[in-house]
Amino acid sequence: MGYRDVSVSIHDASGSLAAHVSAPVALRSPRIESPGAGEPLPRRLTAASAAIRGRLAALTGLEVARVDLRATGARILSRRVR
């Protein structure tokens, strides 16, 4: 998964920012036991959206109205990543 797999657009939403992010998600192989491996995808996307929203607001100093995430595919991680 690289930067070419990610698409981001930011636009004005009535004076605030709105972002649309499209990217594949990384999923651990069911054979790897790790904390959070069983976290449901919608919950992971909601958490990622909140993190992006906070970081974008911190970087720009502007209000971020929303961040829409779209999972465009899945990358299965077959080994533990450090």
Coordinates of N, CA, C and O in Angstrom, one line a residue:
M1 N 0.9 -1.2 0.0 CA 0.0 0.0 0.0 C 0.9 1.2 0.0 O 1.8 1.4 0.8
G2 N 0.7 2.1 -0.9 CA 1.5 3.3 -1.0 C 0.7 4.5 -1.2 O -0.5 4.5 -1.3
Y3 N 1.4 5.6 -1.4 CA 0.7 6.9 -1.5 C -0.1 7.0 -2.8 O -1.1 7.7 -2.8
R4 N 0.2 6.2 -3.8 CA -0.6 6.2 -5.0 C -1.9 5.6 -4.9 O -2.8 5.7 -5.7
D5 N -2.1 4.8 -3.8 CA -3.4 4.1 -3.6 C -4.4 5.0 -2.8 O -5.5 4.6 -2.6
V6 N -3.9 6.2 -2.4 CA -4.7 7.1 -1.6 C -5.1 8.3 -2.4 O -4.3 8.9 -3.1
S7 N -6.4 8.6 -2.3 CA -6.9 9.8 -2.9 C -7.6 10.7 -1.9 O -8.4 10.2 -1.0
V8 N -7.3 12.0 -1.9 CA -7.8 13.0 -0.9 C -8.3 14.2 -1.6 O -7.6 14.7 -2.5
S9 N -9.5 14.7 -1.3 CA -9.9 16.0 -1.8 C -10.5 16.7 -0.6 O -11.1 16.2 0.3
I10 N -10.2 18.0 -0.6 CA -10.6 18.9 0.5 C -11.3 20.1 -0.2 O -10.8 20.6 -1.1
H11 N -12.5 20.4 0.4 CA -13.2 21.5 -0.2 C -14.0 22.3 0.9 O -14.0 21.8 2.0
D12 N -14.5 23.4 0.5 CA -15.2 24.3 1.4 C -16.6 23.7 1.7 O -17.3 23.3 0.8
A13 N -17.0 23.7 3.0 CA -18.3 23.3 3.3 C -18.9 24.4 4.2 O -18.9 24.3 5.4
S14 N -19.4 25.4 3.5 CA -20.0 26.6 4.2 C -19.1 27.2 5.2 O -19.5 27.5 6.4
G15 N -17.9 27.4 4.8 CA -16.9 28.1 5.7 C -16.0 27.1 6.5 O -15.1 27.5 7.1
S16 N -16.4 25.9 6.5 CA -15.5 24.9 7.2 C -14.9 24.0 6.1 O -15.2 24.2 4.9
L17 N -14.1 23.1 6.5 CA -13.5 22.2 5.6 C -14.2 20.8 5.6 O -14.8 20.4 6.6
A18 N -14.2 20.2 4.4 CA -14.7 18.8 4.3 C -13.7 18.1 3.5 O -13.2 18.6 2.5
A19 N -13.5 16.8 3.9 CA -12.5 16.0 3.2 C -13.1 14.7 2.8 O -13.9 14.1 3.5
H20 N -12.7 14.2 1.6 CA -13.1 12.9 1.1 C -11.8 12.1 0.9 O -10.9 12.6 0.2
V21 N -11.7 11.0 1.6 CA -10.5 10.2 1.5 C -10.8 8.8 1.0 O -11.8 8.2 1.6
S22 N -10.1 8.3 0.0 CA -10.3 7.0 -0.5 C -9.0 6.2 -0.4 O -8.0 6.7 -0.9
A23 N -9.1 5.0 0.2 CA -7.8 4.3 0.3 C -8.2 2.8 0.7 O -9.2 2.6 1.2
P24 N -7.3 1.9 0.3 CA -7.5 0.5 0.8 C -7.2 0.4 2.3 O -6.5 1.3 2.8
V25 N -7.8 -0.5 2.9 CA -7.6 -0.7 4.3 C -6.7 -1.9 4.5 O -6.7 -2.9 3.7
A26 N -5.9 -1.9 5.6 CA -5.0 -3.0 5.9 C -5.7 -3.9 6.9 O -6.3 -3.4 7.9
L27 N -5.8 -5.2 6.6 CA -6.4 -6.2 7.5 C -5.4 -7.2 7.8 O -4.7 -7.7 6.9
R28 N -5.4 -7.6 9.1 CA -4.5 -8.6 9.5 C -5.0 -10.0 9.1 O -6.2 -10.2 9.1
S29 N -4.1 -10.9 8.8 CA -4.5 -12.3 8.4 C -5.2 -12.9 9.7 O -4.8 -12.6 10.8
P30 N -6.2 -13.7 9.5 CA -6.9 -14.3 10.7 C -5.9 -15.2 11.4 O -6.1 -15.5 12.6
R31 N -4.8 -15.6 10.8 CA -3.8 -16.4 11.5 C -2.9 -15.6 12.5 O -2.2 -16.2 13.3
I32 N -2.9 -14.3 12.4 CA -2.1 -13.5 13.3 C -3.0 -13.0 14.5 O -4.0 -12.3 14.3
E33 N -2.6 -13.3 15.7 CA -3.3 -12.8 16.8 C -2.6 -11.6 17.3 O -1.4 -11.5 17.5
S34 N -3.4 -10.5 17.4 CA -2.9 -9.2 17.9 C -4.1 -8.4 18.4 O -5.2 -8.6 18.0
P35 N -3.8 -7.4 19.3 CA -4.8 -6.6 19.9 C -5.5 -5.8 18.8 O -4.8 -5.3 17.9
G36 N -6.8 -5.7 18.8 CA -7.5 -4.9 17.8 C -7.8 -5.6 16.5 O -8.4 -5.1 15.6
A37 N -7.2 -6.9 16.3 CA -7.4 -7.6 15.0 C -8.8 -7.9 14.7 O -9.2 -7.9 13.6
G38 N -9.6 -8.0 15.7 CA -11.0 -8.3 15.5 C -12.0 -7.1 15.5 O -13.2 -7.3 15.5
E39 N -11.4 -5.9 15.5 CA -12.2 -4.7 15.5 C -13.0 -4.6 14.2 O -12.4 -4.7 13.1
P40 N -14.3 -4.4 14.3 CA -15.1 -4.3 13.1 C -14.7 -3.1 12.2 O -14.3 -2.0 12.7
L41 N -14.7 -3.3 10.9 CA -14.3 -2.3 10.0 C -15.0 -1.0 10.1 O -14.3 0.1 10.1
P42 N -16.3 -0.9 10.3 CA -17.0 0.4 10.5 C -16.4 1.1 11.7 O -16.3 2.4 11.6
R43 N -16.1 0.4 12.8 CA -15.6 1.1 13.9 C -14.2 1.6 13.7 O -13.8 2.7 14.1
R44 N -13.4 0.9 12.9 CA -12.0 1.3 12.6 C -12.1 2.6 11.7 O -11.3 3.5 11.8
L45 N -13.0 2.6 10.7 CA -13.2 3.7 9.8 C -13.7 5.0 10.6 O -13.2 6.1 10.3
T46 N -14.6 4.8 11.5 CA -15.0 5.9 12.3 C -13.9 6.5 13.1 O -13.8 7.7 13.2
A47 N -13.1 5.7 13.7 CA -11.9 6.1 14.5 C -10.9 6.8 13.6 O -10.4 7.9 14.0
A48 N -10.7 6.3 12.4 CA -9.7 6.9 11.5 C -10.3 8.3 11.0 O -9.5 9.2 10.9
S49 N -11.6 8.4 10.8 CA -12.2 9.6 10.4 C -12.0 10.7 11.5 O -11.6 11.8 11.2
A50 N -12.2 10.3 12.7 CA -12.1 11.3 13.8 C -10.6 11.7 13.9 O -10.3 12.9 14.2
A51 N -9.7 10.8 13.8 CA -8.2 11.1 13.9 C -7.8 12.1 12.7 O -7.1 13.1 13.0
I52 N -8.3 11.8 11.5 CA -8.0 12.7 10.4 C -8.6 14.1 10.6 O -8.0 15.1 10.3
R53 N -9.8 14.1 11.1 CA -10.5 15.4 11.3 C -9.7 16.2 12.3 O -9.5 17.4 12.1
G54 N -9.3 15.6 13.4 CA -8.5 16.3 14.4 C -7.2 16.8 13.9 O -6.8 17.9 14.2
R55 N -6.5 15.9 13.2 CA -5.2 16.3 12.6 C -5.3 17.4 11.6 O -4.5 18.4 11.5
L56 N -6.3 17.4 10.7 CA -6.5 18.4 9.7 C -6.9 19.7 10.4 O -6.4 20.8 9.9
A57 N -7.7 19.7 11.4 CA -8.0 20.9 12.1 C -6.7 21.5 12.8 O -6.5 22.7 12.7
A58 N -5.9 20.7 13.4 CA -4.7 21.1 14.0 C -3.7 21.7 13.0 O -3.0 22.7 13.2
L59 N -3.6 21.1 11.8 CA -2.7 21.6 10.8 C -3.2 22.9 10.1 O -2.3 23.8 9.8
T60 N -4.5 23.1 10.0 CA -5.0 24.2 9.2 C -5.5 25.3 10.2 O -5.6 26.5 9.7
G61 N -5.8 25.0 11.4 CA -6.4 26.0 12.3 C -7.9 26.3 11.9 O -8.5 27.2 12.4
L62 N -8.5 25.5 11.1 CA -9.8 25.7 10.6 C -10.8 24.6 11.2 O -10.3 23.5 11.5
E63 N -12.0 24.9 11.2 CA -13.0 23.9 11.6 C -13.2 22.9 10.5 O -13.2 23.2 9.3
V64 N -13.2 21.6 10.8 CA -13.4 20.5 9.9 C -14.8 20.0 10.1 O -15.1 19.4 11.1
A65 N -15.7 20.2 9.1 CA -17.1 19.8 9.2 C -17.2 18.3 9.2 O -18.0 17.7 9.9
R66 N -16.5 17.7 8.3 CA -16.6 16.2 8.2 C -15.4 15.6 7.4 O -14.8 16.3 6.6
V67 N -15.2 14.4 7.6 CA -14.3 13.6 6.8 C -15.0 12.3 6.4 O -15.4 11.6 7.3
D68 N -15.1 12.2 5.1 CA -15.8 11.0 4.6 C -14.7 10.0 4.1 O -13.8 10.4 3.3
L69 N -14.7 8.8 4.6 CA -13.8 7.8 4.2 C -14.4 6.7 3.4 O -15.5 6.3 3.6
R70 N -13.7 6.3 2.3 CA -14.2 5.2 1.5 C -13.1 4.2 1.4 O -11.9 4.5 1.0
A71 N -13.4 3.0 1.8 CA -12.4 1.8 1.7 C -12.5 1.3 0.2 O -13.6 0.9 -0.2
T72 N -11.4 1.4 -0.5 CA -11.4 1.0 -1.9 C -11.0 -0.4 -2.2 O -10.9 -0.9 -3.3
G73 N -10.6 -1.1 -1.1 CA -10.1 -2.4 -1.2 C -9.5 -2.9 0.1 O -9.6 -2.1 1.1
A74 N -8.9 -4.0 0.1 CA -8.3 -4.5 1.3 C -6.9 -5.1 1.0 O -6.7 -5.7 0.0
R75 N -6.0 -4.9 1.9 CA -4.7 -5.5 1.8 C -4.5 -6.4 3.0 O -4.6 -5.9 4.2
I76 N -4.3 -7.6 2.8 CA -4.2 -8.6 3.9 C -2.7 -8.6 4.3 O -1.8 -8.9 3.5
L77 N -2.5 -8.3 5.6 CA -1.1 -8.4 6.2 C -0.9 -9.8 6.6 O -1.6 -10.3 7.5
S78 N 0.1 -10.4 6.0 CA 0.4 -11.8 6.4 C 1.4 -12.0 7.5 O 1.6 -13.1 8.0
R79 N 2.0 -10.9 7.9 CA 3.0 -11.0 9.0 C 2.8 -9.8 9.9 O 2.3 -8.8 9.4
R80 N 3.4 -9.9 11.1 CA 3.3 -8.7 12.0 C 4.1 -7.6 11.5 O 5.3 -7.8 11.1
V81 N 3.6 -6.4 11.5 CA 4.3 -5.2 11.0 C 4.7 -4.4 12.2 O 4.0 -4.2 13.2
R82 N 6.0 -4.0 12.3 CA 6.5 -3.2 13.4 C 6.5 -1.7 13.1 O 6.7 -1.3 12.1

